Short mmCIF file of N, CA, C and O and ligand atoms in Angstrom, two decimals:
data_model
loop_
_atom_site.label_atom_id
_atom_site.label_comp_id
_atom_site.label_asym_id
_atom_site.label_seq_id
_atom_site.Cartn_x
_atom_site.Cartn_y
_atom_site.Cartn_z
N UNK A 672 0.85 -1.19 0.00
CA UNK A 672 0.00 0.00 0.00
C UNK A 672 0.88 1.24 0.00
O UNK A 672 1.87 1.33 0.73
N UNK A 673 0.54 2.06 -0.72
CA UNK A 673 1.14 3.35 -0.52
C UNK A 673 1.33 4.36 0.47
O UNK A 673 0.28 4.69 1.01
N UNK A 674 2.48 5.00 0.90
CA UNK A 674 2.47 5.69 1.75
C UNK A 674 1.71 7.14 2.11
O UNK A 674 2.05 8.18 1.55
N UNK A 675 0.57 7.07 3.16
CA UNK A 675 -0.63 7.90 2.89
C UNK A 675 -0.31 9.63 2.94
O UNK A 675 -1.00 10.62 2.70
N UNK A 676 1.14 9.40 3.40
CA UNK A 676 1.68 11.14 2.91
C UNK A 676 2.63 11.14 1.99
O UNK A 676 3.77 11.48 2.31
N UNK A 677 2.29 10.72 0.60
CA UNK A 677 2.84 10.89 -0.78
C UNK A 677 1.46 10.74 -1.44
O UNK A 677 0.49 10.15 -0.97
N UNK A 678 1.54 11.28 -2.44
CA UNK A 678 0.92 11.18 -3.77
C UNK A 678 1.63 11.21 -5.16
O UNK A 678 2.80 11.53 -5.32
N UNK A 679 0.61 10.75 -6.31
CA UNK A 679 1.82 10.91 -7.47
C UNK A 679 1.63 12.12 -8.16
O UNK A 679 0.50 12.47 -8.51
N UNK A 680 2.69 12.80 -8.41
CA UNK A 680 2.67 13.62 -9.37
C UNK A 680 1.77 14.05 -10.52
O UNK A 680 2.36 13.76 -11.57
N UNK A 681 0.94 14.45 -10.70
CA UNK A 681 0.78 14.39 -12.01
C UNK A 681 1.23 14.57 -13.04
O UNK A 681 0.64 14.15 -14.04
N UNK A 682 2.42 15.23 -13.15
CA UNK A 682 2.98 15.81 -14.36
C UNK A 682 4.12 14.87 -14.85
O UNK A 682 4.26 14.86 -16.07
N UNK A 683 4.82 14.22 -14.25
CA UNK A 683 5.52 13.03 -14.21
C UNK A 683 5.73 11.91 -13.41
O UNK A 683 6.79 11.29 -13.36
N UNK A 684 4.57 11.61 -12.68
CA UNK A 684 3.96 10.57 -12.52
C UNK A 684 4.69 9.44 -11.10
O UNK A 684 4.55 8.23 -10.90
N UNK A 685 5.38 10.41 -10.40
CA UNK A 685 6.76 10.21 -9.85
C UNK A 685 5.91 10.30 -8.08
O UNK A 685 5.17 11.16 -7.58
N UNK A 686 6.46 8.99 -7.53
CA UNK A 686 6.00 9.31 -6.06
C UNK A 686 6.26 10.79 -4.94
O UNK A 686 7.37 10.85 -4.41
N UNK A 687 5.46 11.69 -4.69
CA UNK A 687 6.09 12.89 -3.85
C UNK A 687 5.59 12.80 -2.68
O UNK A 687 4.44 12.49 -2.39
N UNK A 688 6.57 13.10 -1.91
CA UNK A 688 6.17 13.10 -0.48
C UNK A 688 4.97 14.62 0.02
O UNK A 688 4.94 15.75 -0.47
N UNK A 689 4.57 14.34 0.56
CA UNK A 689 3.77 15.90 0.63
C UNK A 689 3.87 16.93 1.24
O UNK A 689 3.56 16.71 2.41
N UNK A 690 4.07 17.65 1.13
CA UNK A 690 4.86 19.33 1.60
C UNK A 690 5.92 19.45 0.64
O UNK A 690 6.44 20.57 0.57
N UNK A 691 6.32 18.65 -0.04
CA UNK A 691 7.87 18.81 -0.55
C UNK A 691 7.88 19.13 -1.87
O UNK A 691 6.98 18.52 -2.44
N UNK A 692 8.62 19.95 -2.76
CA UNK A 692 8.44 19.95 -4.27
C UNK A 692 8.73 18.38 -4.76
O UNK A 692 9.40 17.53 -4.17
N UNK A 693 8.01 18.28 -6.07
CA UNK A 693 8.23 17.10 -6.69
C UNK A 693 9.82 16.69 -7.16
O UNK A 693 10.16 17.52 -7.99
N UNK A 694 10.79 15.80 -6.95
CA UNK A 694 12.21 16.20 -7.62
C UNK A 694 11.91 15.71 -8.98
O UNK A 694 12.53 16.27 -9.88
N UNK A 695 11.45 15.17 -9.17
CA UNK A 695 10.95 14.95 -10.89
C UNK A 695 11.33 16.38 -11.86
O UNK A 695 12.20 16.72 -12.66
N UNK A 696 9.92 17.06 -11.15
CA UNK A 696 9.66 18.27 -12.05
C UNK A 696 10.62 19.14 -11.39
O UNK A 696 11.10 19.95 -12.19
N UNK A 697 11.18 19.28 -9.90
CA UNK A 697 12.21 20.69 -9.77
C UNK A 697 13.20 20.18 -10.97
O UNK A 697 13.28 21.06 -11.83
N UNK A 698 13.91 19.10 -11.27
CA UNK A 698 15.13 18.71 -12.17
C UNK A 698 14.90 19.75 -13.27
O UNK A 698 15.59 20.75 -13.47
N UNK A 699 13.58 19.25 -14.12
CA UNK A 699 13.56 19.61 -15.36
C UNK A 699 12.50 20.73 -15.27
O UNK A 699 11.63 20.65 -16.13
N UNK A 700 12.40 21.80 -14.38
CA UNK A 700 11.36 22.92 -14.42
C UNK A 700 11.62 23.75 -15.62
O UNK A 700 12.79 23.73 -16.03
N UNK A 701 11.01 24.27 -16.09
CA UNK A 701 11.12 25.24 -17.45
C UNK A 701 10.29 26.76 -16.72
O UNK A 701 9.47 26.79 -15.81
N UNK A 702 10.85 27.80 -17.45
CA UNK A 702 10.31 29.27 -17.03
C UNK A 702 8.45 29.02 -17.54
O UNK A 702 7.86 28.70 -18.58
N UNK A 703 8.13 29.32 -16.34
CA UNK A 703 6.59 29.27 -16.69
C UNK A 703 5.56 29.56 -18.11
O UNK A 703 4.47 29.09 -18.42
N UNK A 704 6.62 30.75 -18.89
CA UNK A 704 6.11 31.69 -20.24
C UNK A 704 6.27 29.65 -20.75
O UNK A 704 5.41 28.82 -21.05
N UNK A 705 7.38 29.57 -20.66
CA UNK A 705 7.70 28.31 -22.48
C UNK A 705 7.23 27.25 -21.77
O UNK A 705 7.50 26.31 -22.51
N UNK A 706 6.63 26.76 -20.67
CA UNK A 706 6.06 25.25 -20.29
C UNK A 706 4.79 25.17 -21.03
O UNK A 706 4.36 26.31 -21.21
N UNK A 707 4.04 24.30 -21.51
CA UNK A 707 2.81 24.27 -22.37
C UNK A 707 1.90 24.19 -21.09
O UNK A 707 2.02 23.40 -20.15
N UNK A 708 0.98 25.18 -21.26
CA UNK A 708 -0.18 25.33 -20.86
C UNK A 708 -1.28 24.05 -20.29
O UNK A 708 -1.83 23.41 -21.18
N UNK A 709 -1.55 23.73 -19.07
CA UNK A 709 -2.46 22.41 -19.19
C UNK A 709 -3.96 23.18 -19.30
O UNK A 709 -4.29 24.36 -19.28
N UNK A 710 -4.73 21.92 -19.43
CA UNK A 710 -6.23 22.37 -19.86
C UNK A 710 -6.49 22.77 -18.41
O UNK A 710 -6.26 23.98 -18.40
N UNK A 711 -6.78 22.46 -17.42
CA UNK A 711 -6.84 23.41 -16.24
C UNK A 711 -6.34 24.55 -15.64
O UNK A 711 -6.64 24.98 -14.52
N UNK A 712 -5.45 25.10 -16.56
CA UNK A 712 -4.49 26.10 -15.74
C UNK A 712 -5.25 27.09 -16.37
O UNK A 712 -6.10 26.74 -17.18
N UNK A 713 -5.08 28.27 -16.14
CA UNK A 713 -5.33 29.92 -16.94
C UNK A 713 -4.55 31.16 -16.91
O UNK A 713 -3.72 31.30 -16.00
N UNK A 714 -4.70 32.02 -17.75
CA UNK A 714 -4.04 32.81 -17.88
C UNK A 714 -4.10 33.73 -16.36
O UNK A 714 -4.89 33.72 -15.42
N UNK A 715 -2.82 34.50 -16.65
CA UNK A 715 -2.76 35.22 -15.33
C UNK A 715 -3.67 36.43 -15.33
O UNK A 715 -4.12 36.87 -14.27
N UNK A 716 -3.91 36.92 -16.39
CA UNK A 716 -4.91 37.64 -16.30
C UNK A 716 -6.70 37.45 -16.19
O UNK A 716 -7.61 38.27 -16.29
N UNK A 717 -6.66 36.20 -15.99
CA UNK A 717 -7.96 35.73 -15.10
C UNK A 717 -7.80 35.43 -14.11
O UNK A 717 -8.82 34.91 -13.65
N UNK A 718 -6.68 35.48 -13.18
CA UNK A 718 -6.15 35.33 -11.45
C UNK A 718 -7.40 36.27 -10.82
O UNK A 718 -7.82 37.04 -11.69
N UNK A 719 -8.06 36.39 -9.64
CA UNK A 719 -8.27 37.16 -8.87
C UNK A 719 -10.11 36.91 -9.02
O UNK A 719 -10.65 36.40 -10.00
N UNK A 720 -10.71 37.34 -8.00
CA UNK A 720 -12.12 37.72 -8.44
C UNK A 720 -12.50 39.09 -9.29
O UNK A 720 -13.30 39.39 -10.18
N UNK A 721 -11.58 39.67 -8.61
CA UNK A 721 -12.58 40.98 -9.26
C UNK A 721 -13.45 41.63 -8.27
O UNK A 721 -14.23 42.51 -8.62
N UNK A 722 -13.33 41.17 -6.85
CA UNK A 722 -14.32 42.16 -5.80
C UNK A 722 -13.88 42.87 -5.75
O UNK A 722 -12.69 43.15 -5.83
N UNK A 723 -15.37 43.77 -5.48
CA UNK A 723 -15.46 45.32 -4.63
C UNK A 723 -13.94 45.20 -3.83
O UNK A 723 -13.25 44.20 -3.60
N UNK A 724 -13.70 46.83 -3.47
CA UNK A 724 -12.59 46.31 -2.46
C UNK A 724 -13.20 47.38 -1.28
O UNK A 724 -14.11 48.18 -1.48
N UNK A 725 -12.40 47.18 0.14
CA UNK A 725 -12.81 47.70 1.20
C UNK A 725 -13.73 48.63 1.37
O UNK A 725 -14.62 48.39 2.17
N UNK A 726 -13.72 50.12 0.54
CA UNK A 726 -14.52 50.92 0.98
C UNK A 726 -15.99 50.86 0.23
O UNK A 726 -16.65 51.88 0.02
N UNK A 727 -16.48 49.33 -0.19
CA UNK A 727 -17.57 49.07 -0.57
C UNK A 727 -18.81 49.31 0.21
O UNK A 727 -19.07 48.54 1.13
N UNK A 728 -19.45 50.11 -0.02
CA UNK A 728 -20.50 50.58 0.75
C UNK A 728 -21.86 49.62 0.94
O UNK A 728 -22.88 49.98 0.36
N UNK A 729 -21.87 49.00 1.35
CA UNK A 729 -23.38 48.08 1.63
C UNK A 729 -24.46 48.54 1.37
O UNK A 729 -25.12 48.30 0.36
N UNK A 730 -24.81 49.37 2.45
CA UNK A 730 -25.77 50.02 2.26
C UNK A 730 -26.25 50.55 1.05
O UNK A 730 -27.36 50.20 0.68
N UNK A 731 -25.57 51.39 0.35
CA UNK A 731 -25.51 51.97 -0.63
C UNK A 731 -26.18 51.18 -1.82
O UNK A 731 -27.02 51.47 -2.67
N UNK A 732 -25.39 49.94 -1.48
CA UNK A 732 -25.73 48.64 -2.93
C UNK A 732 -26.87 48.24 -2.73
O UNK A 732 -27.65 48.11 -3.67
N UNK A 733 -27.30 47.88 -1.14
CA UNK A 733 -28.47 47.62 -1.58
C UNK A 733 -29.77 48.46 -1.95
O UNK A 733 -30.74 48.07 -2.60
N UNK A 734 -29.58 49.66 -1.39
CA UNK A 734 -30.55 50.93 -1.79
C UNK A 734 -30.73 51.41 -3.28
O UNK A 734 -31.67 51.99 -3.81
N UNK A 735 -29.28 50.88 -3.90
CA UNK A 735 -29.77 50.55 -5.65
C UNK A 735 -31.01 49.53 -5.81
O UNK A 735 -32.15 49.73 -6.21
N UNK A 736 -30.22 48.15 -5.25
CA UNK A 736 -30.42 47.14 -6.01
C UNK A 736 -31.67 46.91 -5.11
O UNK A 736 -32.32 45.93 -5.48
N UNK A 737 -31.87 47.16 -4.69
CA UNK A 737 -33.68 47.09 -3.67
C UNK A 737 -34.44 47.92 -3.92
O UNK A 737 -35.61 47.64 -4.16
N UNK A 738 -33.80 49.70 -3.94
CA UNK A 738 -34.86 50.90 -4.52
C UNK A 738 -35.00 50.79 -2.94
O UNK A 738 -36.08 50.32 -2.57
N UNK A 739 -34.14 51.12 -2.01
CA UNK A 739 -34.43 51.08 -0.73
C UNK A 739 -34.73 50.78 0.24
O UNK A 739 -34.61 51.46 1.26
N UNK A 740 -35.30 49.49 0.12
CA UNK A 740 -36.14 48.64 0.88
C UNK A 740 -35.51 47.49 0.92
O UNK A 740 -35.73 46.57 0.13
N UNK A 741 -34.65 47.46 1.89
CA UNK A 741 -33.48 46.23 2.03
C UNK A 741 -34.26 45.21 2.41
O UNK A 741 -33.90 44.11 2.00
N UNK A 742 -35.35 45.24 3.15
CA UNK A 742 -35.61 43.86 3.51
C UNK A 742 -37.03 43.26 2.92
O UNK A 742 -37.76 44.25 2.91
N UNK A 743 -37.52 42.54 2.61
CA UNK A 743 -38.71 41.63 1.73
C UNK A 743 -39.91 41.49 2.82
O UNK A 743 -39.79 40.86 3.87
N UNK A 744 -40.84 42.04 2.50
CA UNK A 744 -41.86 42.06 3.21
C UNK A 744 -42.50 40.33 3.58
O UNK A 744 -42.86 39.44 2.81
N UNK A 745 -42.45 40.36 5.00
CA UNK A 745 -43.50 38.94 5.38
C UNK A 745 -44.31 38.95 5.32
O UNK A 745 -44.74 40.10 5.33
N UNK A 746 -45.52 37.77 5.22
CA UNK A 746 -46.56 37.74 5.10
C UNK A 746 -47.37 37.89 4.22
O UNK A 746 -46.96 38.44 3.20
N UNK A 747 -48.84 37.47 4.28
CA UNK A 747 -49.65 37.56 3.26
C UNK A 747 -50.70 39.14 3.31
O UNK A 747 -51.16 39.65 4.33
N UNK A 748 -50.86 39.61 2.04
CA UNK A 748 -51.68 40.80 2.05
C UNK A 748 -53.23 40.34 2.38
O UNK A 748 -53.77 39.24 2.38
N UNK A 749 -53.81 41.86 2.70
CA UNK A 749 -55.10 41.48 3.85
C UNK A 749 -56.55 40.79 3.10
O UNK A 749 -57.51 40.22 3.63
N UNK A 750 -56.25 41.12 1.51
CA UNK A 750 -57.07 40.32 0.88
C UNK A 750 -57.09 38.54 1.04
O UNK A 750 -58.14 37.89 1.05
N UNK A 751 -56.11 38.10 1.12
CA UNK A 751 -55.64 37.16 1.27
C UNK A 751 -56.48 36.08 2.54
O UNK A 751 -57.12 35.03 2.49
N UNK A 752 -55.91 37.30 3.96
CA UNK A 752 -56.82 36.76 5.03
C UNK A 752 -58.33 36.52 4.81
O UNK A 752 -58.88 35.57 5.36
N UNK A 753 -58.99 37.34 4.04
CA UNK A 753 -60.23 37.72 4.01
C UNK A 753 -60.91 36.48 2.99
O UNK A 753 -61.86 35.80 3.40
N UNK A 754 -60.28 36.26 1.57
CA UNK A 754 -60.22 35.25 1.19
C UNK A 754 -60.33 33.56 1.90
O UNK A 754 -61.12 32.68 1.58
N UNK A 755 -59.51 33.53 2.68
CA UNK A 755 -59.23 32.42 3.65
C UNK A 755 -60.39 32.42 4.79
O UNK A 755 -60.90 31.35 5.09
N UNK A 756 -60.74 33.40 5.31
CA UNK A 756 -61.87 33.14 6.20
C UNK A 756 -63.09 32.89 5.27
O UNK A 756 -63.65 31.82 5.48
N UNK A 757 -63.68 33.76 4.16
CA UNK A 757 -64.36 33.11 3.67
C UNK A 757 -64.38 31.87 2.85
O UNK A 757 -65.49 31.46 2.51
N UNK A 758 -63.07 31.07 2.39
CA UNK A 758 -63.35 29.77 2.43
C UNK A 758 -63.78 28.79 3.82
O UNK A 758 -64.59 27.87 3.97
N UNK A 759 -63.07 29.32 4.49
CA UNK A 759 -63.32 28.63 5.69
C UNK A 759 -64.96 28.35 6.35
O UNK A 759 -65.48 27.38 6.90
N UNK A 760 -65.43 29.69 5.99
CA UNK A 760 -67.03 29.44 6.43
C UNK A 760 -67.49 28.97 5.19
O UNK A 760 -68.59 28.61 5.60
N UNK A 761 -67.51 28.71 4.06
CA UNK A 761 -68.31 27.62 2.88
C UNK A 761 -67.92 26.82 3.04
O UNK A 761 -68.77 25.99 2.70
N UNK A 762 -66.94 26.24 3.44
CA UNK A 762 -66.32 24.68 3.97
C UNK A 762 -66.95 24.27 4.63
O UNK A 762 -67.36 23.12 4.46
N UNK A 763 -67.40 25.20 5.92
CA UNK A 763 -67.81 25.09 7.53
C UNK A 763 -69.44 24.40 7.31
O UNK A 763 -70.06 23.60 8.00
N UNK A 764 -69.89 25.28 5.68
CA UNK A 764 -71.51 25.44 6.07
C UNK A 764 -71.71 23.92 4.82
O UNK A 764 -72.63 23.10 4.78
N UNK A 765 -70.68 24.02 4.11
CA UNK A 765 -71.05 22.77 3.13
C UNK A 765 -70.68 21.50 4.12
O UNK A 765 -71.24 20.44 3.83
N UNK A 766 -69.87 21.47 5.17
CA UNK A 766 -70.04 20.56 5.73
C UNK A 766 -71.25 20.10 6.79
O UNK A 766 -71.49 18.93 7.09
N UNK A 767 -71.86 21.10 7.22
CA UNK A 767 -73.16 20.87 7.95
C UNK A 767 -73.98 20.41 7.05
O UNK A 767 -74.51 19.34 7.34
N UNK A 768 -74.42 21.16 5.46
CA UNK A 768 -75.02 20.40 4.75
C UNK A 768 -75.28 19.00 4.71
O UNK A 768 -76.29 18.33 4.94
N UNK A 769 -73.89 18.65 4.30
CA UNK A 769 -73.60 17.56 3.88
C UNK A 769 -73.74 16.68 4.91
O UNK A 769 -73.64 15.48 4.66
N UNK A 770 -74.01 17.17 6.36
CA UNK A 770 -74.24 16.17 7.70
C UNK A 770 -75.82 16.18 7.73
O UNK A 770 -76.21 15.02 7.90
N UNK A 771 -76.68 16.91 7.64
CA UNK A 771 -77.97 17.23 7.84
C UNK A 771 -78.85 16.18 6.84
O UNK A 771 -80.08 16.25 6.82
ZN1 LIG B 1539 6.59 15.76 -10.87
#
């Protein structure tokens, strides 16, 4: 069984201990510009997110992006209740019907 603090390399396929550079690839390292590109890697100019930085105002963003009203109203509107009680009493009275 393999030793559970090594893994293999991927790039040359070579047992590495872990924390340690690979000696495979330190031997034969090439300047980053002339090594060929793998399909997972990217350019350096897609490094980073791209966030806001510190003096990002919160508030501010959300008073755009809300139109001021940071927080989402609970509950149901009063039509709603009114609706609901009157199902409730045709329920109430079709069930007496339906007992009588
Ligand atoms: Zn390697």
């Amino acid at each position: 069984m393999a030793d559970p603090l090594t893994y293999i390399c991927p790039f040359c396929d070579r047992e590495v201990r872990v924390g340690k550079p690979c000696p495979g690839c330190a031997k034969k390292s090439k300047p980053a510009a002339t090594r060929k590109k793998r399909s997972w890697e990217q350019d350096k100019s897609c490094d980073g997110l791209d966030l806001p930085d510190e003096d990002f105002d919160y508030d501010d963003f959300v008073a755009r992006e809300f139109g001021g009203k940071p927080h989402r109203q609970i509950g149901v509107k009063w039509y709603w209740w009114i609706l609901g009680v009157i199902l409730l009493i045709l329920m109430t009275v079709g069930a007496f019907r339906v007992c009588l």
